[in-house]
PDB file of N, CA and C in Angstrom:
ATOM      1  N   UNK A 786       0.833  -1.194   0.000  1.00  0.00           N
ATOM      2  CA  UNK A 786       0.000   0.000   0.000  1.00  0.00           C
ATOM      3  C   UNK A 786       0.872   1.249   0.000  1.00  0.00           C
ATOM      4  N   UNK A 787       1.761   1.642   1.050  1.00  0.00           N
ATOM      5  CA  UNK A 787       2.678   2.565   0.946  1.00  0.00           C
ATOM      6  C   UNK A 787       3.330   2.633  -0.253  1.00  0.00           C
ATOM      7  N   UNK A 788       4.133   1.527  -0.791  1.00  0.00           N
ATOM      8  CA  UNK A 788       4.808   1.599  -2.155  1.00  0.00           C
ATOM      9  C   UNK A 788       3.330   2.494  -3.526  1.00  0.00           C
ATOM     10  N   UNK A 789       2.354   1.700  -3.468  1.00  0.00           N
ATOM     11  CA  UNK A 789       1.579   2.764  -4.121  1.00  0.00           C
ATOM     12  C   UNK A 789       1.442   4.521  -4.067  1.00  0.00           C
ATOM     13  N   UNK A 790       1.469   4.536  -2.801  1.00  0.00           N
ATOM     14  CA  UNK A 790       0.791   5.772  -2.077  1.00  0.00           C
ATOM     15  C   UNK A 790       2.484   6.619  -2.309  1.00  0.00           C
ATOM     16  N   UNK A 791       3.562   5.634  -2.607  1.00  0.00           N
ATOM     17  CA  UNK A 791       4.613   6.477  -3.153  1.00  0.00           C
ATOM     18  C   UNK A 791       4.988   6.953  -4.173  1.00  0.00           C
ATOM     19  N   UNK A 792       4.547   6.062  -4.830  1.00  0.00           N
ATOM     20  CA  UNK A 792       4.129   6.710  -6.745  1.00  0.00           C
ATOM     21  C   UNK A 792       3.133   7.948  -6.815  1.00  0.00           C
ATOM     22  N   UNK A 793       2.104   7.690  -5.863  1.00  0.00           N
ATOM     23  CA  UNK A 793       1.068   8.865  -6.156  1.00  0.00           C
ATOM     24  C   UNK A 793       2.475  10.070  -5.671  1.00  0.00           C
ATOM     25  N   UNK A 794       2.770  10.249  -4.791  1.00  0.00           N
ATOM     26  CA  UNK A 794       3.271  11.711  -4.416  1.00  0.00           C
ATOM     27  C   UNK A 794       4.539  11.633  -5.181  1.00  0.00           C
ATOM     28  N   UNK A 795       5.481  11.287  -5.781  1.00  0.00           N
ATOM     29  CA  UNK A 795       6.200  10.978  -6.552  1.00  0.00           C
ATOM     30  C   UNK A 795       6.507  10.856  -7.813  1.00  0.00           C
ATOM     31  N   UNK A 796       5.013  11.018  -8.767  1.00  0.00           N
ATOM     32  CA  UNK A 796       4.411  11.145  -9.715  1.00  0.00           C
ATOM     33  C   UNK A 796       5.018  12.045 -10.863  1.00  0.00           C
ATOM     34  N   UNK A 797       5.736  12.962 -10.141  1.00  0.00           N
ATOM     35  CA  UNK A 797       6.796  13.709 -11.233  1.00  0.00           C
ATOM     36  C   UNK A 797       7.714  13.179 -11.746  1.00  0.00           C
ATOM     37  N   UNK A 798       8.095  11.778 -11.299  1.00  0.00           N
ATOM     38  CA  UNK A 798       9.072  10.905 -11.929  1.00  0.00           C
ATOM     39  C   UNK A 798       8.313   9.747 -12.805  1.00  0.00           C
ATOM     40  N   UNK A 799       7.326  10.226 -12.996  1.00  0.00           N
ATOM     41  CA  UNK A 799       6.581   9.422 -14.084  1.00  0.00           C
ATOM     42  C   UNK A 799       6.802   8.633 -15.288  1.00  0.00           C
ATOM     43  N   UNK A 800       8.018   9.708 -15.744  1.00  0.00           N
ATOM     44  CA  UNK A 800       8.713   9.332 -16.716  1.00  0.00           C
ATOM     45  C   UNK A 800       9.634   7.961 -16.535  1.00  0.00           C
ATOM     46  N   UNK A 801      10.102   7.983 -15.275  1.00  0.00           N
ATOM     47  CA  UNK A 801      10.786   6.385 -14.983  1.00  0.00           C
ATOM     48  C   UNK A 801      10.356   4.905 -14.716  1.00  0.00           C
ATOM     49  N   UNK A 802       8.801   5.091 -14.848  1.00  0.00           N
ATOM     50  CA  UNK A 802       7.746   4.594 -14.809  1.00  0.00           C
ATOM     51  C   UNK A 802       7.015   4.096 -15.973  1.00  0.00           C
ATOM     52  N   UNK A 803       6.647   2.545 -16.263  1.00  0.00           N
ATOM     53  CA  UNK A 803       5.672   3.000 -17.774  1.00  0.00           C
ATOM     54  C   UNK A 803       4.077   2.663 -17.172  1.00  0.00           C
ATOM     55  N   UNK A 804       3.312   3.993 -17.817  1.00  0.00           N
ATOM     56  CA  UNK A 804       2.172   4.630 -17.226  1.00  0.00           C
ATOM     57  C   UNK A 804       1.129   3.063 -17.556  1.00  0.00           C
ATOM     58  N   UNK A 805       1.296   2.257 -18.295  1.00  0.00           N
ATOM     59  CA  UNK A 805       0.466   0.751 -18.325  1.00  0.00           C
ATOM     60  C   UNK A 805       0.673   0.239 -16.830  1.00  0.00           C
ATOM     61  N   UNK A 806       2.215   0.086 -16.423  1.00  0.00           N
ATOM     62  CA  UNK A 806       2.322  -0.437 -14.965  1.00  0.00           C
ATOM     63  C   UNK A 806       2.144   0.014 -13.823  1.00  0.00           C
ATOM     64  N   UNK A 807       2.051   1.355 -13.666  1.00  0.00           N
ATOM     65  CA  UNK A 807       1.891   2.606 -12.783  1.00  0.00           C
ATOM     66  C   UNK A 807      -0.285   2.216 -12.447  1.00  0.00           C
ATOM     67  N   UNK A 808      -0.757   2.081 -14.087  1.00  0.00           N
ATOM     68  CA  UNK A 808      -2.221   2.683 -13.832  1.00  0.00           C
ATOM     69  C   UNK A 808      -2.059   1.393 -13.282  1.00  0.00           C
ATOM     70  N   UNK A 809      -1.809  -0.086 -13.730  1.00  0.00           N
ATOM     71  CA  UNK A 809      -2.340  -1.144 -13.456  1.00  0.00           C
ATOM     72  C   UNK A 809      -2.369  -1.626 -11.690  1.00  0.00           C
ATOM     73  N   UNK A 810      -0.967  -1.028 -11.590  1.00  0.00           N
ATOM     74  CA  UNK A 810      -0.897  -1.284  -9.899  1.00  0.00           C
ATOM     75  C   UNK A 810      -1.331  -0.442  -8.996  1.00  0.00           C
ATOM     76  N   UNK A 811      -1.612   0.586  -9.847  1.00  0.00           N
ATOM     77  CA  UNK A 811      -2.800   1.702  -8.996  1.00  0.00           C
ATOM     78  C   UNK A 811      -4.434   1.453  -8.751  1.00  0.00           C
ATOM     79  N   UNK A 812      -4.760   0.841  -9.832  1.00  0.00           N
ATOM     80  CA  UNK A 812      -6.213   0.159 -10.044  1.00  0.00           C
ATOM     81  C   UNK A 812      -6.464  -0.866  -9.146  1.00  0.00           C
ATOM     82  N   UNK A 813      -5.206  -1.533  -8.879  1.00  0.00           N
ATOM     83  CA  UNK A 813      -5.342  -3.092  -7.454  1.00  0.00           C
ATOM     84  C   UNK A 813      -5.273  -2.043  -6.831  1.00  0.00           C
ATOM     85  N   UNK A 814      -4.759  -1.344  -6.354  1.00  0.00           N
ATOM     86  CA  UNK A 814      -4.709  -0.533  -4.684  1.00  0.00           C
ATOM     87  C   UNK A 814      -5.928   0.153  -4.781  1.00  0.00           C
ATOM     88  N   UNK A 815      -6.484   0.870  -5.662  1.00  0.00           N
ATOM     89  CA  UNK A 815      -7.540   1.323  -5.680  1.00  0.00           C
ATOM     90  C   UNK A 815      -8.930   0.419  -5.330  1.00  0.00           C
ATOM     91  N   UNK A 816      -8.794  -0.289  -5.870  1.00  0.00           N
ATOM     92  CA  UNK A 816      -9.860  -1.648  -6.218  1.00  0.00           C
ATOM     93  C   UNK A 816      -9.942  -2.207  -4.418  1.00  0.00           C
ATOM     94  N   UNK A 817      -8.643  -2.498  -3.927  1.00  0.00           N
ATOM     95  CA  UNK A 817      -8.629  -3.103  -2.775  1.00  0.00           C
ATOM     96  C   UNK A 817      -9.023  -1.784  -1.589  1.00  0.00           C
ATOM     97  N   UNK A 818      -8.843  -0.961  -1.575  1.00  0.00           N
ATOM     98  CA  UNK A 818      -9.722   0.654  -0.734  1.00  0.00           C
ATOM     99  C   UNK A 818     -11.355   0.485  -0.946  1.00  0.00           C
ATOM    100  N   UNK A 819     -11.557   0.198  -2.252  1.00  0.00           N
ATOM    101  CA  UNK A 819     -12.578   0.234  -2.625  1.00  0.00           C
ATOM    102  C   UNK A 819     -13.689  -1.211  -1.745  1.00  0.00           C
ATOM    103  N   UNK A 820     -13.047  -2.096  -1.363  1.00  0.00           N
ATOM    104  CA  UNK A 820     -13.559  -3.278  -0.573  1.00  0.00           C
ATOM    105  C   UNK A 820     -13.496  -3.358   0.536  1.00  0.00           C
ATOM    106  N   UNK A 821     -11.839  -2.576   1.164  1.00  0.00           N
ATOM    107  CA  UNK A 821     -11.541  -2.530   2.640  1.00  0.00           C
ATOM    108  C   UNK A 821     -11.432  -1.763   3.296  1.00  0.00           C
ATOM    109  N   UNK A 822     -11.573  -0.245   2.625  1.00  0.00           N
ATOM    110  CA  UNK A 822     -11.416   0.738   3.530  1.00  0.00           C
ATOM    111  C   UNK A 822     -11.712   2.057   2.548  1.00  0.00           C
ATOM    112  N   UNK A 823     -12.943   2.028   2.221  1.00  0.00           N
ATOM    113  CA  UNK A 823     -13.191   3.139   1.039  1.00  0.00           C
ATOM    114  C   UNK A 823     -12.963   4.643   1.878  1.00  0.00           C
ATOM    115  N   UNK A 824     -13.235   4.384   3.322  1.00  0.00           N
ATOM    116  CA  UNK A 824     -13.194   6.042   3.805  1.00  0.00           C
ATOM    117  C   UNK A 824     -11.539   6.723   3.574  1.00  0.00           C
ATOM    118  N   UNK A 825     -10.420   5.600   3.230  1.00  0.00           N
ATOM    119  CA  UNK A 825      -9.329   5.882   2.667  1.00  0.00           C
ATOM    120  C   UNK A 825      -9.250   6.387   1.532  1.00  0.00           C
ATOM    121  N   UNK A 826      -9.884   5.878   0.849  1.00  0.00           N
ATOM    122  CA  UNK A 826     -10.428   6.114  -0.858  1.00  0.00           C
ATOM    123  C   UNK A 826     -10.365   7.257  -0.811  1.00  0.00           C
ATOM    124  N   UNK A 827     -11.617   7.493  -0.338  1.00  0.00           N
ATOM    125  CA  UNK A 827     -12.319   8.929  -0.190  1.00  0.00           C
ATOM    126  C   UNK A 827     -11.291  10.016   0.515  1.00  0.00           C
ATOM    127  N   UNK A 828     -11.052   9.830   1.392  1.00  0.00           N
ATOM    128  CA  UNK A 828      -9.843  10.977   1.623  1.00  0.00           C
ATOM    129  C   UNK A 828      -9.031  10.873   0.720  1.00  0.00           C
ATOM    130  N   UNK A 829      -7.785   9.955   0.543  1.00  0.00           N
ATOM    131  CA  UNK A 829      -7.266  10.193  -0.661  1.00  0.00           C
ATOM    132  C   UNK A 829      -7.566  10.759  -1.840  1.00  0.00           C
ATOM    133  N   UNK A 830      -8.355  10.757  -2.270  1.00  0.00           N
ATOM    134  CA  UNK A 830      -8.926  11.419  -3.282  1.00  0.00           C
ATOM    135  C   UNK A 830      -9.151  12.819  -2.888  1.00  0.00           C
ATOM    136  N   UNK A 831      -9.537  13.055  -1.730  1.00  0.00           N
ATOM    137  CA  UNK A 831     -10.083  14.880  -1.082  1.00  0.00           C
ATOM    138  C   UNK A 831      -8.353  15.181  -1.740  1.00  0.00           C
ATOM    139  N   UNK A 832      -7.270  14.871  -0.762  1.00  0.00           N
ATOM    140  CA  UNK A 832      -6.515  14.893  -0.416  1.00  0.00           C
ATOM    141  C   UNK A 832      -5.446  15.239  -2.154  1.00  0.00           C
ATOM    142  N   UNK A 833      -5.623  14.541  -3.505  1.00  0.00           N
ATOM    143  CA  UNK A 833      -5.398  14.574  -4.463  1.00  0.00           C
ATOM    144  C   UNK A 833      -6.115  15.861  -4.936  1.00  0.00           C
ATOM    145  N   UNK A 834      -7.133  15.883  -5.383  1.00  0.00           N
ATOM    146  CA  UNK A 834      -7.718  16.727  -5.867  1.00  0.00           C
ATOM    147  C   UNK A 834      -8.730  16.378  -6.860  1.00  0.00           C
ATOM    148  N   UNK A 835      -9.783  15.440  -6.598  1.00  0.00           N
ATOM    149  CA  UNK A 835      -9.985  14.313  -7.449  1.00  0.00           C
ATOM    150  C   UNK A 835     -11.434  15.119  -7.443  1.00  0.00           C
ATOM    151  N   UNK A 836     -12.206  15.872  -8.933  1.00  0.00           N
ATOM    152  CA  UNK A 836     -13.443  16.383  -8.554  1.00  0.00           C
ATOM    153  C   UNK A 836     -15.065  15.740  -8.645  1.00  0.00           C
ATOM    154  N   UNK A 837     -15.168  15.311  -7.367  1.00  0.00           N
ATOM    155  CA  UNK A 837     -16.082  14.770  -7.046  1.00  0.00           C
ATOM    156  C   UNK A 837     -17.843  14.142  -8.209  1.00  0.00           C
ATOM    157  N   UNK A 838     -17.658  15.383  -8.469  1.00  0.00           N
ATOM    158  CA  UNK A 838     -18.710  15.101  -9.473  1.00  0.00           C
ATOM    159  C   UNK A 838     -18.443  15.155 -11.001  1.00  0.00           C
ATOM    160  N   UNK A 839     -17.178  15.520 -11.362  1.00  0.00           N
ATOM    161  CA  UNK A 839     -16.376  14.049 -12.384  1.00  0.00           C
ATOM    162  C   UNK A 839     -16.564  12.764 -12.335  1.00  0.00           C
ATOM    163  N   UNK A 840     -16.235  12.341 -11.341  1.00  0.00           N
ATOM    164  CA  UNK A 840     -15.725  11.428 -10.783  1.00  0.00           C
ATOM    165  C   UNK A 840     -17.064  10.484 -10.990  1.00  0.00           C
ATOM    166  N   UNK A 841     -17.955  10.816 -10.254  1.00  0.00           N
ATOM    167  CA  UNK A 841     -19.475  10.409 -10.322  1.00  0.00           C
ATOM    168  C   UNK A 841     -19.900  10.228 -11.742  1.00  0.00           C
ATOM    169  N   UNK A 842     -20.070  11.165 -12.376  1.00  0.00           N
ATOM    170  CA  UNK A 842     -20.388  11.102 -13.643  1.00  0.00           C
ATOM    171  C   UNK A 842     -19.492   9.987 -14.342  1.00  0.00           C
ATOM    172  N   UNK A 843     -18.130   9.901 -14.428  1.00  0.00           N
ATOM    173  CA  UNK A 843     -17.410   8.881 -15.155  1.00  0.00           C
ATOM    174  C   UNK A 843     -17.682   7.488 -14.559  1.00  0.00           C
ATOM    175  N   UNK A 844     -18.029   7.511 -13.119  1.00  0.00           N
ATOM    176  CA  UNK A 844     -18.162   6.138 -12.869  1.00  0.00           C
ATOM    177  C   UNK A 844     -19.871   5.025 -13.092  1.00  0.00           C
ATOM    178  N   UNK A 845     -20.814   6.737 -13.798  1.00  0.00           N
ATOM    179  CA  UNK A 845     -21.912   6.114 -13.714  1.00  0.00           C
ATOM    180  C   UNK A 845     -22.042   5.933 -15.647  1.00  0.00           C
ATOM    181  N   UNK A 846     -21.489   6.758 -15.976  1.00  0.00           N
ATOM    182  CA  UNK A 846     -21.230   6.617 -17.553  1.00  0.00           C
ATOM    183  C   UNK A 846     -20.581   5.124 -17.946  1.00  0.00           C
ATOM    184  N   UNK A 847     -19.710   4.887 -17.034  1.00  0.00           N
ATOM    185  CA  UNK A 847     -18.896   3.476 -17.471  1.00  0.00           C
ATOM    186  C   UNK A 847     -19.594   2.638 -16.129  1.00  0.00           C
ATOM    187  N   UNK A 848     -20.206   2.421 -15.793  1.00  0.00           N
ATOM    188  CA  UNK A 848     -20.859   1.347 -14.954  1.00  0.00           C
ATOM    189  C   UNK A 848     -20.386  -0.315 -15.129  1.00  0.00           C
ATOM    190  N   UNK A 849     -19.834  -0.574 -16.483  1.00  0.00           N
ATOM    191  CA  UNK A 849     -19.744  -1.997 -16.741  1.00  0.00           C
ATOM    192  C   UNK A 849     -17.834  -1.942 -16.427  1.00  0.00           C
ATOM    193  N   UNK A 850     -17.134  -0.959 -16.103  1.00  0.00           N
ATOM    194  CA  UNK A 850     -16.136  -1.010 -16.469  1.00  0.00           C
ATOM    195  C   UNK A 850     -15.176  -0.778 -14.711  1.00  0.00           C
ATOM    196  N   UNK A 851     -14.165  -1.677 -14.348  1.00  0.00           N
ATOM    197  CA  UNK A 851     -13.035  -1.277 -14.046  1.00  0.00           C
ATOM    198  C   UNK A 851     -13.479   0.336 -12.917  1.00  0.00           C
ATOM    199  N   UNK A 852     -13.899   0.210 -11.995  1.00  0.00           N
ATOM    200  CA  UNK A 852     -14.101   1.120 -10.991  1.00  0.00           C
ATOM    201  C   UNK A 852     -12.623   1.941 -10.871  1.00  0.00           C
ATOM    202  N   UNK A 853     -11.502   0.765 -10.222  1.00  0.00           N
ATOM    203  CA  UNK A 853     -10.012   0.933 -10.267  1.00  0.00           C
ATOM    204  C   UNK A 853      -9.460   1.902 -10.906  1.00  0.00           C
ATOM    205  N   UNK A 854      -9.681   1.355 -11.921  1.00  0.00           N
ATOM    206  CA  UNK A 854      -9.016   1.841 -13.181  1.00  0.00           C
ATOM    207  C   UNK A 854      -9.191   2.854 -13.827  1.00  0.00           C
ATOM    208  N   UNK A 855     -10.706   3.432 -13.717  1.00  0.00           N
ATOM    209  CA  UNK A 855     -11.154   4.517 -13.784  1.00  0.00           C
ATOM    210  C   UNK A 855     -10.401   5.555 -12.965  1.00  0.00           C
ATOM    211  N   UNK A 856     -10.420   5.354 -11.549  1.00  0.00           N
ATOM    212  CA  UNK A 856      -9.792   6.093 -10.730  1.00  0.00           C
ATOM    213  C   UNK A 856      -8.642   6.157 -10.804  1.00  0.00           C
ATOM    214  N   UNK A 857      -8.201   5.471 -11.203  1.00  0.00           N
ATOM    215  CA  UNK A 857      -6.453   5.104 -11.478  1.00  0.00           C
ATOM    216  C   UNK A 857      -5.635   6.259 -12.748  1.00  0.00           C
ATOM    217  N   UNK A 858      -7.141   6.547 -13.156  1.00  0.00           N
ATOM    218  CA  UNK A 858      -6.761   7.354 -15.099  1.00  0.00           C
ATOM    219  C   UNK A 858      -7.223   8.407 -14.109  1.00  0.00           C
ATOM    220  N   UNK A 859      -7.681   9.192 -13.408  1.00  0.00           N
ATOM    221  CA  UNK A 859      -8.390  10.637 -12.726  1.00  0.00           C
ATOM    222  C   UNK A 859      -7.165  10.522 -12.136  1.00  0.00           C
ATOM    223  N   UNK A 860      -6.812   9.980 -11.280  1.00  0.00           N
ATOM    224  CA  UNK A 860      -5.140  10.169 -10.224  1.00  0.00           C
ATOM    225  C   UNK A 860      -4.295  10.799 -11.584  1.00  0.00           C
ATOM    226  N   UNK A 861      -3.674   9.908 -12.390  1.00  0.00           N
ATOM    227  CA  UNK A 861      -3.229  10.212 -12.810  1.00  0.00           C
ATOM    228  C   UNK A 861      -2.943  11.335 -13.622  1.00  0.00           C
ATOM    229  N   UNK A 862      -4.091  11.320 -14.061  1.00  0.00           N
ATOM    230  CA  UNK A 862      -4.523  12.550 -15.224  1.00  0.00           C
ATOM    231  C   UNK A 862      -4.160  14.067 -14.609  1.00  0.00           C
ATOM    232  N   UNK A 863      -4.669  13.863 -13.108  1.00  0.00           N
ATOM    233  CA  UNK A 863      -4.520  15.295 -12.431  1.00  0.00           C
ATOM    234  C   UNK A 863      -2.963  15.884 -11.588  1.00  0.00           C
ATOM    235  N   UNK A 864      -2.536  14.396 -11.038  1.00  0.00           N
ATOM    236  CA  UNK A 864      -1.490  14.051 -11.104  1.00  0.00           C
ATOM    237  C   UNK A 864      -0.073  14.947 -12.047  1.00  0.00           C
ATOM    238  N   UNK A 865      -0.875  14.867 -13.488  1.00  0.00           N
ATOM    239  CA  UNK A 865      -0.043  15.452 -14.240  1.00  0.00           C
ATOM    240  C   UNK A 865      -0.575  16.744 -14.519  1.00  0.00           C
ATOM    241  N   UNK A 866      -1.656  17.020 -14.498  1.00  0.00           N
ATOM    242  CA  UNK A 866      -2.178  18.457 -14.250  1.00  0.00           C
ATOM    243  C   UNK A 866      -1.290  19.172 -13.367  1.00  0.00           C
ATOM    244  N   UNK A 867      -1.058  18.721 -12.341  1.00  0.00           N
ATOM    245  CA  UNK A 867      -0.278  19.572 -11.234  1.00  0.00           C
ATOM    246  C   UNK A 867       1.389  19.731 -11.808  1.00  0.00           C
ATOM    247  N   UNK A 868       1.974  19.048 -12.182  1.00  0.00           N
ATOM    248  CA  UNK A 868       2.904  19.273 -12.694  1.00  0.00           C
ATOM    249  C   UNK A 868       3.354  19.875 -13.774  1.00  0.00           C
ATOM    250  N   UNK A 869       2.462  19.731 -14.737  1.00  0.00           N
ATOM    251  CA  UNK A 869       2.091  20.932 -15.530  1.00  0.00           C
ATOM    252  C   UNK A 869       2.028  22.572 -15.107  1.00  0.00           C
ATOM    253  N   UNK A 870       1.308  22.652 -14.296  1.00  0.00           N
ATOM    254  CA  UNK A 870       1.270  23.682 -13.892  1.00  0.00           C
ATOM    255  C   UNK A 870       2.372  24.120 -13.018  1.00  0.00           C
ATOM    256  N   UNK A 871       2.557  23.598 -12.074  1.00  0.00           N
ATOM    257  CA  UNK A 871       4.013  24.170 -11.429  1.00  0.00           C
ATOM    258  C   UNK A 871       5.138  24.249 -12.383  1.00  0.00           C
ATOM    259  N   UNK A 872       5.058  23.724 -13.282  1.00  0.00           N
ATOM    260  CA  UNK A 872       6.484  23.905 -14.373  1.00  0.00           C
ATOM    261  C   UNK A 872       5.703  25.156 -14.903  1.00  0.00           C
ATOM    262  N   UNK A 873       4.711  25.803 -15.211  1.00  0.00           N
ATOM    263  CA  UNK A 873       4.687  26.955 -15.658  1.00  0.00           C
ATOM    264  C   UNK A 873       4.699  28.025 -14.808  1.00  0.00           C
ATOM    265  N   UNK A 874       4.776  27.786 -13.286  1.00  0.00           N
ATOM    266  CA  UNK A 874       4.589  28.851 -12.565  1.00  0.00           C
ATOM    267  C   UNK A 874       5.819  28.968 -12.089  1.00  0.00           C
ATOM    268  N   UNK A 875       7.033  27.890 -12.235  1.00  0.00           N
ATOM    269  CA  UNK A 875       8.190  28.112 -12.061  1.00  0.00           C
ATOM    270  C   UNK A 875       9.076  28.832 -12.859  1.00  0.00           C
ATOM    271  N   UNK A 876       8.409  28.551 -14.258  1.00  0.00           N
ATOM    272  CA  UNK A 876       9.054  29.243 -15.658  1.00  0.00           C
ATOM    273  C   UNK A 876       8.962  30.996 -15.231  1.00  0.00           C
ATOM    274  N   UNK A 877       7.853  30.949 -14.749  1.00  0.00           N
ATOM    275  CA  UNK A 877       7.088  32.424 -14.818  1.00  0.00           C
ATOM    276  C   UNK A 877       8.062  33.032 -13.473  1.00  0.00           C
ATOM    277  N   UNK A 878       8.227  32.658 -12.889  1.00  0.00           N
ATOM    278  CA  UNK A 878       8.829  33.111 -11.523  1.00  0.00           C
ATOM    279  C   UNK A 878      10.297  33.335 -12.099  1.00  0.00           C
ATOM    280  N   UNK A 879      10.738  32.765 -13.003  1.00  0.00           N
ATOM    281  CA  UNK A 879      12.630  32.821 -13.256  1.00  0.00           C
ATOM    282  C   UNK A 879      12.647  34.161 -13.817  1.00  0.00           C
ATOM    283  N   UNK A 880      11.380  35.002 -14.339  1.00  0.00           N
ATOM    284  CA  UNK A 880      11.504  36.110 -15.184  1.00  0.00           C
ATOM    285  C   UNK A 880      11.902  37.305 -14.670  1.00  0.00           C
ATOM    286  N   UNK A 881      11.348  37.244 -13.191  1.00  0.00           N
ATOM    287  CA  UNK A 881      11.566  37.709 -12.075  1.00  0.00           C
ATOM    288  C   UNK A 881      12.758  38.297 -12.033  1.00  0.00           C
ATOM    289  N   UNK A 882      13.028  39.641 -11.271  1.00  0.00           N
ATOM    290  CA  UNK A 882      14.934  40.172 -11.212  1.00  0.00           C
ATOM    291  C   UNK A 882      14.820  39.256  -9.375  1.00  0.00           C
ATOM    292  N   UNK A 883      15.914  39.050  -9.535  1.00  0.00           N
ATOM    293  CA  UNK A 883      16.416  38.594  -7.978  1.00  0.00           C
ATOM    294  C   UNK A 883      15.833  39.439  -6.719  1.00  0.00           C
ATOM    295  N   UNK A 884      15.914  40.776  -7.035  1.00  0.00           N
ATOM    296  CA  UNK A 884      15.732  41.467  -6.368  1.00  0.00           C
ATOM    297  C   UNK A 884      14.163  41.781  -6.108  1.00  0.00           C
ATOM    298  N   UNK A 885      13.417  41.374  -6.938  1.00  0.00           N
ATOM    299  CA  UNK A 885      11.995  41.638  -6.284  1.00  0.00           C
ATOM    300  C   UNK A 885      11.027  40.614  -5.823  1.00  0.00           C
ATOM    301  N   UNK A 886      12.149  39.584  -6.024  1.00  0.00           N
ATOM    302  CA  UNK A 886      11.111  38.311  -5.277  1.00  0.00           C
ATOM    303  C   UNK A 886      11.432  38.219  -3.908  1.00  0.00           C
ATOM    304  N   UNK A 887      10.515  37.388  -3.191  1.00  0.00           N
ATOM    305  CA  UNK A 887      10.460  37.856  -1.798  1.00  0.00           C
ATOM    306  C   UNK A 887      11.712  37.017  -1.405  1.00  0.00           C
TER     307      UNK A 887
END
């Protein structure tokens, strides 16, 4: 479980990772929250940034499909959202003179 929960925060090294083995072993950890301890789920997810009524909607749209796995592609997806974005807010910050950042 931890080894999962270390990929999630770690996720910027994605690239050392191939994203087939990443979603797949995310979907068992997911899958297994989902049977033994969903109030984990559920925080984790607060805790990610996972939006709720996405989330709902994709899981009632695909009803026949992979609960896991679903969730496994939203982690991820946002996952890289965030990194995305901090690489542009870091870009944006270098433009900066030395002297006027705090």
């Amino acid at each position: 479980m931890e080894n999962v929960l270390y990929k999630i925060a770690a996720i910027d090294q994605i690239k050392a990772l191939t994203q087939p083995s990443l979603l797949n072993e995310l979907a068992s950890f997911i899958n297994d929250l989902i049977i033994n301890d969903f109030a984990q789920l559920v925080q984790m997810l607060y805790r990610i940034d996972i939006s709720e009524k996405k989330l709902k909607k994709l899981l009632t749209d695909n009803a026949d499909k992979d609960a896991g796995k679903i969730i496994a592609e939203m982690i991820i997806e946002r996952q890289l959202q965030k990194i995305k974005s901090r690489q542009q807010f870091s870009q944006r910050d270098n433009n900066i003179d030395e002297n006027e950042k705090w």
